[in-house]
């Protein structure tokens, strides 16, 4: 049984169950785009990142969706209004677009990768966003043939393309992809 839930206060424990040290996902706590710059990013500790995540939650920043498999949290996707992430808009030289949302992180627990769960999660998120009146969604995957699992934290480019995203900024390493949800087919 698969289920996708919008992140809220009641799911904080499940968020932290997915983002844990033993799965090599706990170090980040999905705050990479929330820090000011990449300078010193690799020097940050899990405790620093957890503290930042706690601060985001305290101010009501429930920025994503959780994926459950048989009631066990196994996946996460960070998504929200794009312009709230200054580092992202700066890095990709994006014009102000308050109605555009950004998918910035994807995490599937290692033992569940390559099983189609990320595709399922993305599809359910897009359906939910469309019902909420969100029109434009962008994604920022890494591109190339030499990528390993650690490069997939933005989600694989091929997954977005199969879901109907198109490339709006063509870059060999970091393309920008977008989808207009008003044009989604059921």
Coordinates of N, CA and C in Angstrom, one line a residue:
X1 N 0.8 -1.2 0.0 CA 0.0 0.0 0.0 C 0.9 1.2 0.0
X2 N 0.7 2.1 -1.0 CA 1.5 3.3 -1.1 C 0.6 4.5 -0.9
X3 N 1.1 5.5 -0.2 CA 0.4 6.7 0.1 C 1.3 7.9 0.2
X4 N 0.8 9.0 -0.3 CA 1.6 10.3 -0.3 C 0.8 11.3 0.6
X5 N 1.6 11.9 1.5 CA 0.9 12.9 2.4 C 1.7 14.2 2.3
X6 N 0.9 15.3 2.3 CA 1.5 16.6 2.4 C 2.1 16.8 3.8
X7 N 3.4 17.2 3.8 CA 4.1 17.4 5.1 C 3.3 18.5 6.0
X8 N 3.1 18.1 7.2 CA 2.5 19.0 8.2 C 3.1 18.7 9.6
X9 N 2.6 19.4 10.6 CA 3.1 19.3 11.9 C 3.0 17.8 12.4
X10 N 2.0 17.1 12.1 CA 1.7 15.8 12.6 C 2.7 14.8 12.0
X11 N 3.5 15.1 10.9 CA 4.4 14.2 10.3 C 5.8 14.5 10.5
X12 N 6.2 15.3 11.5 CA 7.5 15.7 11.7 C 8.4 14.5 12.1
X13 N 7.8 13.6 13.0 CA 8.5 12.4 13.4 C 8.9 11.5 12.2
X14 N 7.9 11.4 11.3 CA 8.2 10.6 10.1 C 9.2 11.2 9.2
X15 N 9.2 12.6 9.1 CA 10.3 13.3 8.3 C 11.7 12.9 8.9
X16 N 11.8 12.9 10.2 CA 13.1 12.6 10.8 C 13.4 11.1 10.8
X17 N 12.4 10.3 10.6 CA 12.7 8.8 10.4 C 13.3 8.6 9.0
X18 N 12.9 9.4 8.1 CA 13.5 9.3 6.7 C 14.9 9.9 6.7
X19 N 15.0 11.0 7.3 CA 16.3 11.7 7.3 C 17.1 11.3 8.5
X20 N 17.8 10.2 8.4 CA 18.6 9.7 9.6 C 20.0 9.3 9.1
X21 N 20.8 9.3 10.1 CA 22.3 9.1 9.8 C 22.5 7.7 9.2
X22 N 21.9 6.7 9.6 CA 22.2 5.3 9.1 C 22.0 5.2 7.6
X23 N 21.0 5.9 7.1 CA 20.7 5.9 5.6 C 21.5 6.9 4.9
X24 N 22.5 7.6 5.5 CA 23.3 8.6 4.9 C 22.5 9.8 4.4
X25 N 21.3 9.9 4.9 CA 20.5 11.1 4.5 C 20.3 12.1 5.7
X26 N 20.7 11.7 6.9 CA 20.5 12.5 8.0 C 21.4 13.7 8.1
X27 N 22.5 13.7 7.4 CA 23.4 14.9 7.5 C 22.8 16.2 7.0
X28 N 22.0 16.1 6.0 CA 21.4 17.3 5.3 C 20.1 17.8 5.9
X29 N 19.2 16.9 6.3 CA 17.9 17.3 6.8 C 17.2 18.2 5.8
X30 N 17.5 18.1 4.5 CA 16.9 18.8 3.4 C 16.9 20.3 3.7
X31 N 18.1 20.8 4.0 CA 18.3 22.3 4.2 C 19.3 22.9 3.2
X32 N 19.8 22.1 2.2 CA 20.8 22.6 1.3 C 20.4 23.9 0.6
X33 N 19.2 24.0 0.2 CA 18.8 25.2 -0.5 C 18.4 26.3 0.4
X34 N 18.3 26.1 1.7 CA 18.0 27.1 2.7 C 19.2 27.9 3.2
X35 N 20.4 27.3 3.1 CA 21.5 28.1 3.6 C 21.9 29.2 2.5
X36 N 22.6 30.2 3.0 CA 22.9 31.3 2.1 C 23.7 31.0 0.9
X37 N 24.7 30.2 1.0 CA 25.6 29.8 -0.2 C 26.1 28.4 0.0
X38 N 26.8 28.0 -1.1 CA 27.5 26.7 -1.0 C 28.8 26.8 -0.2
X39 N 29.3 28.0 0.0 CA 30.6 28.1 0.7 C 30.4 27.5 2.1
X40 N 31.3 26.5 2.4 CA 31.2 25.9 3.7 C 30.2 24.8 3.9
X41 N 29.4 24.5 2.8 CA 28.3 23.5 2.9 C 28.9 22.2 3.4
X42 N 29.9 21.7 2.8 CA 30.5 20.4 3.2 C 31.0 20.4 4.6
X43 N 31.3 21.5 5.2 CA 31.8 21.6 6.6 C 30.7 21.6 7.6
X44 N 29.5 21.8 7.2 CA 28.3 21.8 8.1 C 28.1 20.4 8.7
X45 N 27.7 20.4 10.0 CA 27.4 19.1 10.7 C 26.0 18.8 10.6
X46 N 25.7 17.5 10.8 CA 24.3 17.1 10.9 C 23.5 17.9 12.0
X47 N 24.2 18.2 13.1 CA 23.5 18.9 14.2 C 23.1 20.4 13.7
X48 N 24.0 21.0 12.9 CA 23.7 22.3 12.4 C 22.6 22.3 11.5
X49 N 22.5 21.3 10.6 CA 21.5 21.1 9.6 C 20.1 20.8 10.3
X50 N 20.2 19.9 11.3 CA 19.0 19.6 12.1 C 18.4 20.8 12.8
X51 N 19.3 21.6 13.3 CA 18.9 22.9 14.0 C 18.2 23.8 13.0
X52 N 18.8 23.9 11.8 CA 18.1 24.8 10.8 C 16.8 24.2 10.4
X53 N 16.7 22.9 10.2 CA 15.4 22.3 9.9 C 14.4 22.5 11.0
X54 N 14.8 22.4 12.3 CA 13.9 22.7 13.4 C 13.4 24.2 13.3
X55 N 14.3 25.1 13.0 CA 13.9 26.5 12.9 C 12.9 26.7 11.7
X56 N 13.1 26.0 10.6 CA 12.2 26.1 9.5 C 10.8 25.6 10.0
X57 N 10.8 24.5 10.7 CA 9.5 23.9 11.1 C 8.8 24.8 12.1
X58 N 9.6 25.4 13.0 CA 9.1 26.3 14.0 C 8.4 27.5 13.4
X59 N 8.9 27.9 12.2 CA 8.2 29.1 11.6 C 7.2 28.6 10.5
X60 N 6.8 27.3 10.6 CA 5.7 26.8 9.7 C 6.1 26.4 8.3
X61 N 7.4 26.1 8.1 CA 7.9 25.8 6.8 C 7.8 24.3 6.6
X62 N 6.6 23.8 6.2 CA 6.4 22.4 6.0 C 6.4 22.2 4.4
X63 N 7.6 22.0 3.9 CA 7.9 22.2 2.5 C 8.0 21.0 1.7
X64 N 7.0 20.1 1.8 CA 7.2 18.9 0.9 C 6.1 17.9 1.2
X65 N 6.4 16.7 0.7 CA 5.5 15.5 0.8 C 6.3 14.3 1.3
X66 N 5.6 13.5 2.0 CA 6.2 12.2 2.4 C 5.5 11.1 1.7
X67 N 6.3 10.0 1.4 CA 5.8 8.8 0.8 C 5.8 7.7 1.8
X68 N 4.7 7.0 1.8 CA 4.6 5.8 2.7 C 4.4 4.5 2.0
X69 N 5.1 3.5 2.4 CA 4.9 2.2 1.9 C 4.4 1.3 3.0
X70 N 3.3 0.8 3.0 CA 2.7 0.0 4.1 C 2.8 0.7 5.4
X71 N 2.4 2.0 5.4 CA 2.4 2.9 6.5 C 3.8 3.3 7.1
X72 N 4.8 2.9 6.4 CA 6.2 3.2 6.8 C 6.7 4.3 5.9
X73 N 7.2 5.4 6.5 CA 7.8 6.5 5.7 C 9.0 6.1 5.0
X74 N 9.0 6.2 3.6 CA 10.2 5.7 2.8 C 10.7 6.7 1.8
X75 N 10.0 7.9 1.7 CA 10.4 8.8 0.7 C 10.0 10.2 1.1
X76 N 10.7 11.2 0.5 CA 10.5 12.6 0.8 C 10.7 13.4 -0.5
X77 N 10.0 14.4 -0.7 CA 10.2 15.4 -1.8 C 10.0 16.8 -1.2
X78 N 11.0 17.6 -1.4 CA 10.9 19.0 -1.0 C 10.4 19.8 -2.1
X79 N 9.3 20.6 -1.9 CA 8.7 21.4 -2.9 C 8.0 22.6 -2.3
X80 N 8.0 23.7 -2.9 CA 7.3 24.9 -2.4 C 7.5 26.0 -3.4
X81 N 7.0 27.2 -3.0 CA 7.2 28.4 -3.9 C 8.7 28.6 -4.1
X82 N 9.0 28.7 -5.4 CA 10.5 28.8 -5.7 C 11.2 30.0 -5.2
X83 N 10.6 31.1 -5.2 CA 11.3 32.4 -4.8 C 11.7 32.5 -3.4
X84 N 11.2 31.6 -2.5 CA 11.5 31.6 -1.1 C 13.0 31.1 -0.9
X85 N 13.5 30.5 -1.9 CA 14.9 29.9 -1.8 C 15.9 30.8 -2.6
X86 N 16.4 31.8 -1.9 CA 17.3 32.8 -2.6 C 18.5 32.2 -3.2
X87 N 19.1 31.2 -2.6 CA 20.3 30.6 -3.2 C 19.9 29.9 -4.5
X88 N 18.8 29.3 -4.6 CA 18.4 28.6 -5.8 C 18.1 29.6 -6.9
X89 N 17.4 30.7 -6.6 CA 17.1 31.7 -7.7 C 18.4 32.4 -8.1
X90 N 19.3 32.6 -7.2 CA 20.6 33.2 -7.5 C 21.5 32.2 -8.4
X91 N 21.6 31.0 -8.0 CA 22.4 30.0 -8.7 C 22.0 29.8 -10.1
X92 N 20.7 29.8 -10.3 CA 20.2 29.6 -11.7 C 19.7 30.9 -12.4
X93 N 20.0 32.0 -11.8 CA 19.7 33.3 -12.4 C 18.3 33.4 -12.8
X94 N 17.4 33.1 -11.9 CA 16.0 33.0 -12.2 C 15.3 34.3 -11.9
X95 N 14.4 34.7 -12.8 CA 13.6 35.9 -12.6 C 12.6 35.7 -11.6
X96 N 12.2 36.7 -10.9 CA 11.1 36.6 -9.9 C 9.9 36.1 -10.5
X97 N 9.3 35.0 -9.9 CA 8.1 34.4 -10.4 C 7.4 33.8 -9.2
X98 N 6.6 34.6 -8.5 CA 6.0 34.2 -7.2 C 5.0 33.0 -7.4
X99 N 4.5 32.8 -8.6 CA 3.5 31.7 -8.8 C 4.2 30.3 -9.2
X100 N 5.5 30.4 -9.3 CA 6.3 29.2 -9.7 C 6.7 28.4 -8.5
X101 N 6.5 27.1 -8.5 CA 7.0 26.2 -7.5 C 8.2 25.5 -7.9
X102 N 9.0 25.0 -7.0 CA 10.3 24.3 -7.3 C 10.3 23.0 -6.5
X103 N 10.7 22.0 -7.3 CA 11.0 20.7 -6.6 C 12.5 20.7 -6.5
X104 N 13.0 20.7 -5.3 CA 14.4 20.9 -5.0 C 15.1 19.6 -4.5
X105 N 14.4 18.7 -3.9 CA 15.1 17.6 -3.3 C 14.2 16.3 -3.4
X106 N 14.8 15.2 -3.6 CA 14.1 13.9 -3.6 C 14.9 12.9 -2.8
X107 N 14.2 12.2 -2.0 CA 14.9 11.2 -1.2 C 14.1 9.9 -1.0
X108 N 14.6 8.8 -1.5 CA 13.9 7.5 -1.3 C 14.9 6.7 -0.5
X109 N 14.4 6.1 0.6 CA 15.3 5.3 1.4 C 16.1 4.3 0.5
X110 N 17.4 4.0 0.8 CA 18.2 3.2 -0.1 C 17.6 1.9 -0.5
X111 N 17.0 1.2 0.4 CA 16.4 -0.1 0.1 C 15.2 -0.1 -0.8
X112 N 14.7 1.1 -1.0 CA 13.5 1.2 -1.9 C 13.8 1.9 -3.2
X113 N 15.0 2.2 -3.5 CA 15.4 2.9 -4.7 C 15.2 1.9 -5.9
X114 N 15.0 2.6 -7.0 CA 14.9 1.8 -8.3 C 13.7 0.8 -8.3
X115 N 12.7 1.2 -7.6 CA 11.4 0.4 -7.6 C 10.2 1.1 -8.1
X116 N 10.4 2.4 -8.6 CA 9.3 3.2 -9.2 C 8.7 4.1 -8.1
X117 N 9.1 4.0 -6.9 CA 8.5 4.9 -5.9 C 8.7 6.4 -6.1
X118 N 9.8 6.8 -6.6 CA 10.1 8.2 -6.9 C 9.1 8.7 -8.0
X119 N 8.9 7.9 -9.0 CA 8.0 8.2 -10.1 C 6.6 8.3 -9.5
X120 N 6.2 7.4 -8.7 CA 4.9 7.4 -8.0 C 4.7 8.7 -7.2
X121 N 5.7 9.0 -6.4 CA 5.7 10.2 -5.5 C 5.5 11.5 -6.4
X122 N 6.4 11.6 -7.4 CA 6.3 12.8 -8.3 C 4.9 12.9 -8.9
X123 N 4.4 11.8 -9.4 CA 3.0 11.8 -10.1 C 2.0 12.3 -9.1
X124 N 2.0 11.8 -7.8 CA 1.0 12.2 -6.8 C 1.1 13.6 -6.4
X125 N 2.4 14.1 -6.3 CA 2.6 15.5 -6.0 C 2.0 16.4 -7.1
X126 N 2.3 16.1 -8.3 CA 1.8 16.9 -9.4 C 0.3 17.0 -9.5
X127 N -0.3 15.8 -9.2 CA -1.8 15.8 -9.2 C -2.3 16.7 -8.0
X128 N -1.7 16.6 -6.9 CA -2.1 17.4 -5.7 C -1.9 18.9 -6.0
X129 N -0.8 19.2 -6.5 CA -0.5 20.6 -6.8 C -1.5 21.2 -7.8
X130 N -1.8 20.4 -8.8 CA -2.8 20.8 -9.9 C -4.2 21.1 -9.2
X131 N -4.6 20.2 -8.3 CA -5.9 20.4 -7.6 C -5.8 21.6 -6.7
X132 N -4.7 22.1 -6.3 CA -4.5 23.2 -5.4 C -4.4 24.5 -6.2
X133 N -4.4 24.4 -7.6 CA -4.3 25.6 -8.4 C -2.9 26.0 -8.8
X134 N -1.9 25.2 -8.4 CA -0.5 25.5 -8.8 C -0.4 25.2 -10.3
X135 N 0.2 26.2 -11.0 CA 0.3 26.0 -12.5 C 1.7 25.6 -12.9
X136 N 2.7 26.3 -12.5 CA 4.1 26.1 -13.0 C 5.0 25.5 -11.9
X137 N 5.6 24.4 -12.3 CA 6.6 23.7 -11.4 C 7.9 23.5 -12.1
X138 N 9.0 23.8 -11.4 CA 10.3 23.6 -12.0 C 11.1 22.6 -11.2
X139 N 12.0 22.0 -11.9 CA 12.9 21.0 -11.2 C 14.4 21.3 -11.7
X140 N 15.3 20.9 -10.9 CA 16.7 21.3 -11.1 C 17.7 20.1 -11.0
X141 N 17.5 19.0 -11.8 CA 18.3 17.8 -11.6 C 19.7 18.0 -12.2
X142 N 20.6 17.2 -11.7 CA 21.9 17.2 -12.3 C 21.8 16.3 -13.6
X143 N 22.6 16.5 -14.5 CA 22.6 15.8 -15.8 C 23.9 15.2 -16.1
X144 N 23.9 14.2 -16.9 CA 25.1 13.6 -17.3 C 25.1 12.0 -17.2
X145 N 26.1 11.4 -17.8 CA 26.1 9.9 -17.8 C 26.9 9.4 -16.7
X146 N 27.7 10.2 -16.0 CA 28.6 9.7 -14.9 C 28.1 10.0 -13.5
X147 N 26.8 10.2 -13.4 CA 26.2 10.5 -12.1 C 26.1 9.2 -11.2
X148 N 26.3 9.4 -9.9 CA 26.1 8.3 -9.0 C 24.9 8.6 -8.1
X149 N 24.5 7.7 -7.2 CA 23.4 7.9 -6.3 C 23.4 9.2 -5.6
X150 N 24.6 9.6 -5.1 CA 24.7 10.9 -4.4 C 24.4 12.1 -5.2
X151 N 24.4 12.0 -6.5 CA 24.1 13.1 -7.4 C 22.6 13.2 -7.7
X152 N 21.8 12.3 -7.2 CA 20.4 12.2 -7.5 C 19.5 12.9 -6.5
X153 N 20.1 13.7 -5.6 CA 19.3 14.3 -4.6 C 18.3 15.4 -5.1
X154 N 18.4 15.8 -6.3 CA 17.4 16.6 -6.9 C 16.3 15.8 -7.7
X155 N 16.5 14.5 -7.8 CA 15.7 13.6 -8.6 C 16.4 13.5 -10.0
X156 N 16.2 12.3 -10.6 CA 16.8 12.1 -11.9 C 16.1 12.9 -13.0
X157 N 16.9 13.4 -13.9 CA 16.3 14.2 -15.0 C 15.4 13.4 -15.9
X158 N 15.7 12.1 -16.1 CA 14.8 11.3 -16.9 C 13.4 11.1 -16.3
X159 N 13.3 11.1 -15.0 CA 12.0 10.9 -14.3 C 11.2 12.2 -14.6
X160 N 11.8 13.3 -14.5 CA 11.0 14.6 -14.8 C 10.5 14.6 -16.3
X161 N 11.4 14.2 -17.2 CA 11.1 14.2 -18.6 C 9.9 13.3 -18.9
X162 N 10.0 12.1 -18.3 CA 8.9 11.1 -18.5 C 7.6 11.6 -17.9
X163 N 7.7 12.5 -16.9 CA 6.4 13.0 -16.3 C 5.9 14.2 -17.0
X164 N 6.5 14.6 -18.1 CA 6.0 15.7 -18.9 C 6.7 17.1 -18.8
X165 N 7.8 17.1 -17.9 CA 8.6 18.3 -17.8 C 9.3 18.5 -19.1
X166 N 9.6 19.8 -19.5 CA 10.4 20.1 -20.6 C 11.6 20.9 -20.1
X167 N 12.7 20.9 -20.9 CA 13.9 21.6 -20.6 C 13.7 23.1 -21.0
X168 N 13.8 24.0 -20.0 CA 13.7 25.4 -20.3 C 15.0 26.1 -20.3
X169 N 16.0 25.6 -19.6 CA 17.4 26.1 -19.6 C 18.2 24.8 -19.8
X170 N 18.8 24.8 -21.0 CA 19.6 23.6 -21.4 C 21.0 23.8 -20.9
X171 N 21.4 22.9 -20.0 CA 22.8 23.0 -19.5 C 23.3 21.5 -19.4
X172 N 24.5 21.3 -19.8 CA 25.0 19.9 -19.7 C 25.1 19.3 -18.3
X173 N 25.3 20.2 -17.3 CA 25.4 19.7 -15.9 C 24.1 19.9 -15.1
X174 N 23.4 21.1 -15.2 CA 22.3 21.5 -14.4 C 21.2 22.1 -15.2
X175 N 20.4 21.4 -16.0 CA 19.3 22.0 -16.7 C 18.2 22.4 -15.8
X176 N 17.4 23.3 -16.2 CA 16.2 23.7 -15.5 C 15.0 23.1 -16.3
X177 N 14.1 22.4 -15.6 CA 13.0 21.8 -16.3 C 11.7 22.4 -15.7
X178 N 10.7 22.4 -16.5 CA 9.4 23.0 -16.0 C 8.2 22.2 -16.6
X179 N 7.1 22.3 -15.9 CA 5.9 21.7 -16.4 C 4.8 22.7 -16.1
X180 N 3.8 22.8 -17.0 CA 2.6 23.6 -16.8 C 1.5 22.6 -16.5
X181 N 1.1 22.7 -15.2 CA 0.1 21.7 -14.7 C -1.3 21.9 -15.4
X182 N -1.5 23.0 -15.9 CA -2.8 23.2 -16.6 C -2.9 22.4 -17.9
X183 N -1.7 21.9 -18.3 CA -1.7 21.1 -19.6 C -1.5 19.6 -19.3
X184 N -1.6 19.3 -18.0 CA -1.4 17.8 -17.6 C -2.6 17.0 -18.1
X185 N -2.3 15.8 -18.6 CA -3.4 14.9 -19.0 C -3.7 14.0 -17.8
X186 N -4.9 13.7 -17.6 CA -5.2 12.8 -16.4 C -4.7 11.4 -16.5

